[in-house]
mmCIF file of C-alpha atoms in Angstrom:
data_model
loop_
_atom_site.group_PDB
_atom_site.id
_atom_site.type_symbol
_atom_site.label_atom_id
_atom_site.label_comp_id
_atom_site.label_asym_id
_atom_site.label_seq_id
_atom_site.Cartn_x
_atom_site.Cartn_y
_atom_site.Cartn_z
ATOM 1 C CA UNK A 1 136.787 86.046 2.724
ATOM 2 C CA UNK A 2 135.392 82.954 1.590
ATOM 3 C CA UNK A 3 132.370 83.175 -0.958
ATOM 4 C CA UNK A 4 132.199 86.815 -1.324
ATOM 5 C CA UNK A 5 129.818 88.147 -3.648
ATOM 6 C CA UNK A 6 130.393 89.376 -7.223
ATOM 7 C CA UNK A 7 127.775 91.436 -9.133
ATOM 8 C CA UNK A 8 127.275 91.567 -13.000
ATOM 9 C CA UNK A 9 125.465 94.297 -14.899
ATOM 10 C CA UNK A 10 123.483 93.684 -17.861
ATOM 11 C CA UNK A 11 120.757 95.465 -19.787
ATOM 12 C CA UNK A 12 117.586 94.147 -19.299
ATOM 13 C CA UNK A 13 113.770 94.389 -20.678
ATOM 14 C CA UNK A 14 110.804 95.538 -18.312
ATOM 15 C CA UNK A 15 107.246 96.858 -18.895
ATOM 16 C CA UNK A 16 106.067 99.881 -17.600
ATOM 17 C CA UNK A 17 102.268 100.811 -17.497
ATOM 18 C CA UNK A 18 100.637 104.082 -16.529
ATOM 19 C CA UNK A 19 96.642 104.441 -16.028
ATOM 20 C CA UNK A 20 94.592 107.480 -15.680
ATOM 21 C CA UNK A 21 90.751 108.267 -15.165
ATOM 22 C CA UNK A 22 89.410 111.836 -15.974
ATOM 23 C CA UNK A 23 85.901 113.253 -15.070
ATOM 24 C CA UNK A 24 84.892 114.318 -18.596
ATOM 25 C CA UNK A 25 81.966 117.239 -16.551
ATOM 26 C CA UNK A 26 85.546 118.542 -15.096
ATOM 27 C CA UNK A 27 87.159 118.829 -18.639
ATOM 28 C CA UNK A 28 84.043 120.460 -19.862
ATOM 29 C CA UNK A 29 84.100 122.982 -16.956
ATOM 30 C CA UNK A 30 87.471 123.970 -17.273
ATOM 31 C CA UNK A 31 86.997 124.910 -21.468
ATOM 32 C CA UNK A 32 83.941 126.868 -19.962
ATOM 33 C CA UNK A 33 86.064 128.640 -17.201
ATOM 34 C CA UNK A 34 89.082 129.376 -19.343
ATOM 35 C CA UNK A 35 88.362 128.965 -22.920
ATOM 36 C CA UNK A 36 91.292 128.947 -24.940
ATOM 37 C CA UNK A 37 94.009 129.618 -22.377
ATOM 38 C CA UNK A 38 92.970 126.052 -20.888
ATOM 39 C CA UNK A 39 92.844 124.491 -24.597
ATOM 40 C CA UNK A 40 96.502 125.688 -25.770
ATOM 41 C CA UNK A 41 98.281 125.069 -22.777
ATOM 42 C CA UNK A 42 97.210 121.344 -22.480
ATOM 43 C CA UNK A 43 96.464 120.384 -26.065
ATOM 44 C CA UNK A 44 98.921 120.708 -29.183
ATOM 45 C CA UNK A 45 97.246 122.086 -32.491
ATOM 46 C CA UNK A 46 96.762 118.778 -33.811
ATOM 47 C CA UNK A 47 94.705 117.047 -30.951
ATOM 48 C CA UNK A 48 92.398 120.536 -30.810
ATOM 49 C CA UNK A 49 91.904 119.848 -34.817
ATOM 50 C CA UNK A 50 91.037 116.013 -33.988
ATOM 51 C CA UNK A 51 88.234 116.850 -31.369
ATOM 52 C CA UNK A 52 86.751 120.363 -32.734
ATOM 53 C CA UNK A 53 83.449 120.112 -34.145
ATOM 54 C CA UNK A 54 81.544 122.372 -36.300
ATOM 55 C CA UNK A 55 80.551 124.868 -33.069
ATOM 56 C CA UNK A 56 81.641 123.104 -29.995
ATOM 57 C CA UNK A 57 84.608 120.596 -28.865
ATOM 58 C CA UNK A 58 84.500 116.675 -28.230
ATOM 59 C CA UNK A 59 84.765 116.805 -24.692
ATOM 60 C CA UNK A 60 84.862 113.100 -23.911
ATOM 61 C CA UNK A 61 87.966 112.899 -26.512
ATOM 62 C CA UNK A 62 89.461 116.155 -24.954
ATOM 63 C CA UNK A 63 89.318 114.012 -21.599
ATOM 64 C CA UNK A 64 90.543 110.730 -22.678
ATOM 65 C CA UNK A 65 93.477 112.579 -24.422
ATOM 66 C CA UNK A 66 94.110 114.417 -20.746
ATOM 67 C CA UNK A 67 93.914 110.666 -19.519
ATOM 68 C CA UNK A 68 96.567 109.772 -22.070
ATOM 69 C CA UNK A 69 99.150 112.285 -21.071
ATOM 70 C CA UNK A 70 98.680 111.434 -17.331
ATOM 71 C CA UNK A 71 98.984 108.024 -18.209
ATOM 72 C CA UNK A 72 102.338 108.352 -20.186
ATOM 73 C CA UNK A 73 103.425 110.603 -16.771
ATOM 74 C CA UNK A 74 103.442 107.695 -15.233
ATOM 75 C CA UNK A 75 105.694 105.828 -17.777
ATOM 76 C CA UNK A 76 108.234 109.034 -17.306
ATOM 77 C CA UNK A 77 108.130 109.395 -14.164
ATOM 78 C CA UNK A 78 108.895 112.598 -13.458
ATOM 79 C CA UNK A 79 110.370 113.454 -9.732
ATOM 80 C CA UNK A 80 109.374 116.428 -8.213
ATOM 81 C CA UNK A 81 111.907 118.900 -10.047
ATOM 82 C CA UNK A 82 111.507 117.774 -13.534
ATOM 83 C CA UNK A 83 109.709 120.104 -15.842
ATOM 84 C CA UNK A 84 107.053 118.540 -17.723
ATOM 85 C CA UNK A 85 104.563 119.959 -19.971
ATOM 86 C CA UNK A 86 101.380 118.988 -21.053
ATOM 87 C CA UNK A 87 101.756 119.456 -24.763
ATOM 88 C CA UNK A 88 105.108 117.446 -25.114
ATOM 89 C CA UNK A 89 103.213 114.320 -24.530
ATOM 90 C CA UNK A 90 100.655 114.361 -27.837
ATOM 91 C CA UNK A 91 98.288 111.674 -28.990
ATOM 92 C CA UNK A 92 98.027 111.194 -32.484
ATOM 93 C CA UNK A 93 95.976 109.207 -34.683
ATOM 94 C CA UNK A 94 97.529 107.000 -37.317
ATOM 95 C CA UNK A 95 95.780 106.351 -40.453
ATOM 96 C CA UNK A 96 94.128 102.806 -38.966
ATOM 97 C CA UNK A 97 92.512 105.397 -36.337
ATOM 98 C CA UNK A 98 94.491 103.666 -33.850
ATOM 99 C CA UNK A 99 96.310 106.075 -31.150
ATOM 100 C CA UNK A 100 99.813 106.724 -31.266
ATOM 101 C CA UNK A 101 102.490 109.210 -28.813
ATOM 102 C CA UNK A 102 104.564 111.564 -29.823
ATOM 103 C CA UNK A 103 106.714 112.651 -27.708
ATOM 104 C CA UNK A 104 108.441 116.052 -27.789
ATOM 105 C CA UNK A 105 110.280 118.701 -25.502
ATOM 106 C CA UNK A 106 110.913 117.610 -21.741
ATOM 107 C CA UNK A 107 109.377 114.340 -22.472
ATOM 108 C CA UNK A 108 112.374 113.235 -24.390
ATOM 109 C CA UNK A 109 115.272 113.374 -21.939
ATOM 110 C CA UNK A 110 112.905 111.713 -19.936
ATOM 111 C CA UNK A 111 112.081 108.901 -22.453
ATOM 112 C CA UNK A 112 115.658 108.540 -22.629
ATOM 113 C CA UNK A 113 116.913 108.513 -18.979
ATOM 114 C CA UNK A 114 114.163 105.705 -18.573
ATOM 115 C CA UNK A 115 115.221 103.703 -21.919
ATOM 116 C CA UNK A 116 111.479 103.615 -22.719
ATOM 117 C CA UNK A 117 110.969 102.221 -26.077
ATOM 118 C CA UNK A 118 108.066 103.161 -28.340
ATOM 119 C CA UNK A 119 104.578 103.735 -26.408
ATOM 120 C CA UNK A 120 101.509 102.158 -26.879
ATOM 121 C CA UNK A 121 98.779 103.708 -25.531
ATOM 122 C CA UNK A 122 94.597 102.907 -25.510
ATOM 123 C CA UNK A 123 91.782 105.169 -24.767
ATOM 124 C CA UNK A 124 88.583 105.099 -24.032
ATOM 125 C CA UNK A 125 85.283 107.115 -22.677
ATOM 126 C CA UNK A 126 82.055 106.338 -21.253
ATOM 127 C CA UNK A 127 79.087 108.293 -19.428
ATOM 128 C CA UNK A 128 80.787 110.211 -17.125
ATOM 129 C CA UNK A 129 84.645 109.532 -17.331
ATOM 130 C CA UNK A 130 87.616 108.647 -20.160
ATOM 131 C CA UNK A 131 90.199 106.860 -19.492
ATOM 132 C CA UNK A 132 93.797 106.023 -20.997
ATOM 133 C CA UNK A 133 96.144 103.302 -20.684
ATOM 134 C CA UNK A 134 100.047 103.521 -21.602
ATOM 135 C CA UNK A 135 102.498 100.921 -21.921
ATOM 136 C CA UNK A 136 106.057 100.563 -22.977
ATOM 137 C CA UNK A 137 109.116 98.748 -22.855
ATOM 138 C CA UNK A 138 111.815 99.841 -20.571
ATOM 139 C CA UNK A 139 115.627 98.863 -20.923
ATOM 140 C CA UNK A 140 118.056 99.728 -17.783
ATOM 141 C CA UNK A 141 121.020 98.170 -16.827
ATOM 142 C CA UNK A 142 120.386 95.516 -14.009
ATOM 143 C CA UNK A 143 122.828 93.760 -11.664
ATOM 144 C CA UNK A 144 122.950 90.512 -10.923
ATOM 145 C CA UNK A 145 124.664 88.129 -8.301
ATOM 146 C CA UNK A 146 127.544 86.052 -9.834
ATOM 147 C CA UNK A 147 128.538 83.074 -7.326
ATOM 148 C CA UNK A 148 131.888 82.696 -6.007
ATOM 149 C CA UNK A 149 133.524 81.095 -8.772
ATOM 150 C CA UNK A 150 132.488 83.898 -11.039
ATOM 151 C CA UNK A 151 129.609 81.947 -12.720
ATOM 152 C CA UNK A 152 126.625 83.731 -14.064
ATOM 153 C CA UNK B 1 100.505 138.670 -3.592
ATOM 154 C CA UNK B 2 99.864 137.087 -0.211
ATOM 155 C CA UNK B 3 99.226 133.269 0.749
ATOM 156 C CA UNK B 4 95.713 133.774 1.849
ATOM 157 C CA UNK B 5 95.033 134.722 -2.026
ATOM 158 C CA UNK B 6 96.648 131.561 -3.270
ATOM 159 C CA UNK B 7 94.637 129.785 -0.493
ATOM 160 C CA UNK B 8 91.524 131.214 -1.596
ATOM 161 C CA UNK B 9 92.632 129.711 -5.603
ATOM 162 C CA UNK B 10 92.730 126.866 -3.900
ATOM 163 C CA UNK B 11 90.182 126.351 -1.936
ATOM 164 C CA UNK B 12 87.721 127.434 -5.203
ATOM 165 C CA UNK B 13 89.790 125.263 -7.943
ATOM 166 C CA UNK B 14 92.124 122.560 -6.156
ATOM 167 C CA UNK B 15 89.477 120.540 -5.399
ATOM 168 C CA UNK B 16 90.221 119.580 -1.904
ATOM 169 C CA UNK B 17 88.172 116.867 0.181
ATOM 170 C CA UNK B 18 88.441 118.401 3.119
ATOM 171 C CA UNK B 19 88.868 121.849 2.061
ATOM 172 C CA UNK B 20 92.425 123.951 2.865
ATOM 173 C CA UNK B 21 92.042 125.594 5.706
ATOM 174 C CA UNK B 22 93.495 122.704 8.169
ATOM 175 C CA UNK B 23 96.480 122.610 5.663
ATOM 176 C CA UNK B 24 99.957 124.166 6.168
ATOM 177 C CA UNK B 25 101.771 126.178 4.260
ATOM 178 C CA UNK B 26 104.277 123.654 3.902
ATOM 179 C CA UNK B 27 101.309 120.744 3.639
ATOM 180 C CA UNK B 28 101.829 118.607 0.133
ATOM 181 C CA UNK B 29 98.526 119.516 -1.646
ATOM 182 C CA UNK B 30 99.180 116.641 -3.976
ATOM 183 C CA UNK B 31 98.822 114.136 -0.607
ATOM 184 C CA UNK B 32 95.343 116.584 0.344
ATOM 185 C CA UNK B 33 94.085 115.752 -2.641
ATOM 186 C CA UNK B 34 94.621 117.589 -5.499
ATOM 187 C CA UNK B 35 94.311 115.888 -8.323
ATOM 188 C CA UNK B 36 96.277 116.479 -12.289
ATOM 189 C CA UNK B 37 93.251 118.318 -13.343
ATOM 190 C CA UNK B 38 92.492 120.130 -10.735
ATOM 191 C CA UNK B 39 96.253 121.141 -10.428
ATOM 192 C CA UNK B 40 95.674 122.475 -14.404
ATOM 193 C CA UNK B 41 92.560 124.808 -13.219
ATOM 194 C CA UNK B 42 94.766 125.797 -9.856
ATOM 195 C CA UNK B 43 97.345 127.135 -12.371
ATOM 196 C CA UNK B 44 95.015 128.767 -14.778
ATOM 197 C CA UNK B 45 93.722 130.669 -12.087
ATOM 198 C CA UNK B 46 96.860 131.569 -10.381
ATOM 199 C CA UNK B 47 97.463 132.923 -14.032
ATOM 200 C CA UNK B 48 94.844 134.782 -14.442
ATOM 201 C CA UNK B 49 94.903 136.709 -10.913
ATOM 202 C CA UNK B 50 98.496 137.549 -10.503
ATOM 203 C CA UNK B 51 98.613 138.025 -14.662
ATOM 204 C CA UNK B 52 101.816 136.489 -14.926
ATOM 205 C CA UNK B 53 102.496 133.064 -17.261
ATOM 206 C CA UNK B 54 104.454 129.843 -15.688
ATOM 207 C CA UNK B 55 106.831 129.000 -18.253
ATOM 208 C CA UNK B 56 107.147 125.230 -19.156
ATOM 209 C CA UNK B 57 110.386 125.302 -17.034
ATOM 210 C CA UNK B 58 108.249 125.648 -13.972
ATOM 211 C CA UNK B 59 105.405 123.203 -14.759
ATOM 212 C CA UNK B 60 106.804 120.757 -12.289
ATOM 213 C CA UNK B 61 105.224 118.820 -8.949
ATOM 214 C CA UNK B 62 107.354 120.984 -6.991
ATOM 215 C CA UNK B 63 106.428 124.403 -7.847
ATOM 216 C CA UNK B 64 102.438 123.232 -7.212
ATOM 217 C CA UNK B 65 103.455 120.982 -4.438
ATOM 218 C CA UNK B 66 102.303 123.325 -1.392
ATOM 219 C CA UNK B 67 101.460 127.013 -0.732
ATOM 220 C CA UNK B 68 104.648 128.145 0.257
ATOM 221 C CA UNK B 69 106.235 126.633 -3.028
ATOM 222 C CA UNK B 70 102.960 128.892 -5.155
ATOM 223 C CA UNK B 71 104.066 131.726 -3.017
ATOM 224 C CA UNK B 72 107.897 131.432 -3.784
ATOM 225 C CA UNK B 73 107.137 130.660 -7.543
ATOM 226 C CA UNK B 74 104.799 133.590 -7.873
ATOM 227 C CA UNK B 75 107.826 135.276 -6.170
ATOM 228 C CA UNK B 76 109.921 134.538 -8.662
ATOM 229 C CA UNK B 77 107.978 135.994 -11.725
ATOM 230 C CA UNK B 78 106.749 138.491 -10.680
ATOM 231 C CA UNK B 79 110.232 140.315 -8.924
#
């Protein structure tokens, strides 16, 4: 058959970007409702440590860190039957005081079955909401349509 | 452990627009409305009246996904 159609594979580079906006009042309601059950279950040691103060918790950073995980969610993207918890995505502070991800547990096979690179993630809070943007690098093998002579 | 008690959890924490009584059992609560957070509080409280703990192996979409996917999951942990 006379210019059939030949497909390549190669890796290539794309960005993926995850965005999330968090009610901080709905935050601060659910540390009232549940206390500590809400606080370990969604926060790792070291982001409780970053927003306790001396009798109370920084509820706008407690939200903008919830944004954060959503917004690396996004990057993962979980299907339905994926497991995915809460503190295996965990924003860190570097010594600039910029944000950083780690990411532990069920995030990592999912990091890897995406071929995300390193996340970069922003956040931010204001009056009545906090917000988090994630971004990374994704590499997946991509096919592309060789002609009929074989050329790229 | 009966649906109308995970319906009632719901209807006080999941935060639905228009409320769950018009949705199925099988109805994707995600699509009514239910937002991360409020999916957080909806397991907290699911916790704390059944007394039972979702492992992280079971904090995925589908286990919160509707109330006949609660109802099964509850099913599971607590037989």
């Amino acid at each position: 058959m006379a210019g059939a159609l030949r497909c390549g594979r190669r890796w290539g580079d794309s960005l993926r970007v995850g965005t999330d906006l968090v009610q901080i009042a709905e935050v601060a309601a659910a540390v009232a409702r549940w206390g500590d059950a809400y606080l370990r279950r969604v926060f790792a040691a070291d982001e409780l440590a970053a927003c306790r103060r001396a009798a109370d918790w920084d509820i706008a950073s407690l939200a903008a860190r919830f944004a954060a995980k959503e917004a690396v969610m996004k990057l993962l993207r979980p299907d339905a039957a994926s497991a995915l918890a809460w503190t295996d995505i965990v924003v860190q502070r570097e010594r600039s005081g910029a944000p950083a991800i780690r990411l532990s547990g069920l995030a990592l096979p999912l990091a890897r079955r995406a071929g995300l690179g390193p996340v970069a993630v922003s956040l931010s809070h204001d009056g009545d909401y906090a917000c988090a943007t994630a971004i990374a690098n994704c590499r997946s093998l991509t096919t592309y349509p060789e002609n009929e002579k074989g050329k790229k | 452990m009966s649906k109308q008690q995970i319906r009632q959890i719901l209807q006080e924490h999941g935060k639905f627009p228009a409320g769950v009584d018009a949705l199925a059992d099988d109805a994707d609560l995600y699509a009514a409305g239910m937002t991360s957070h409020a999916s957080v509080n909806v397991m907290l409280a699911l916790e704390d009246a059944f007394e039972l703990e979702f492992p992280d192996r079971m904090l995925k979409r589908s286990v919160f996904e509707s109330i006949n996917a609660i109802h099964a999951a509850i099913a599971e942990l607590t037989a």
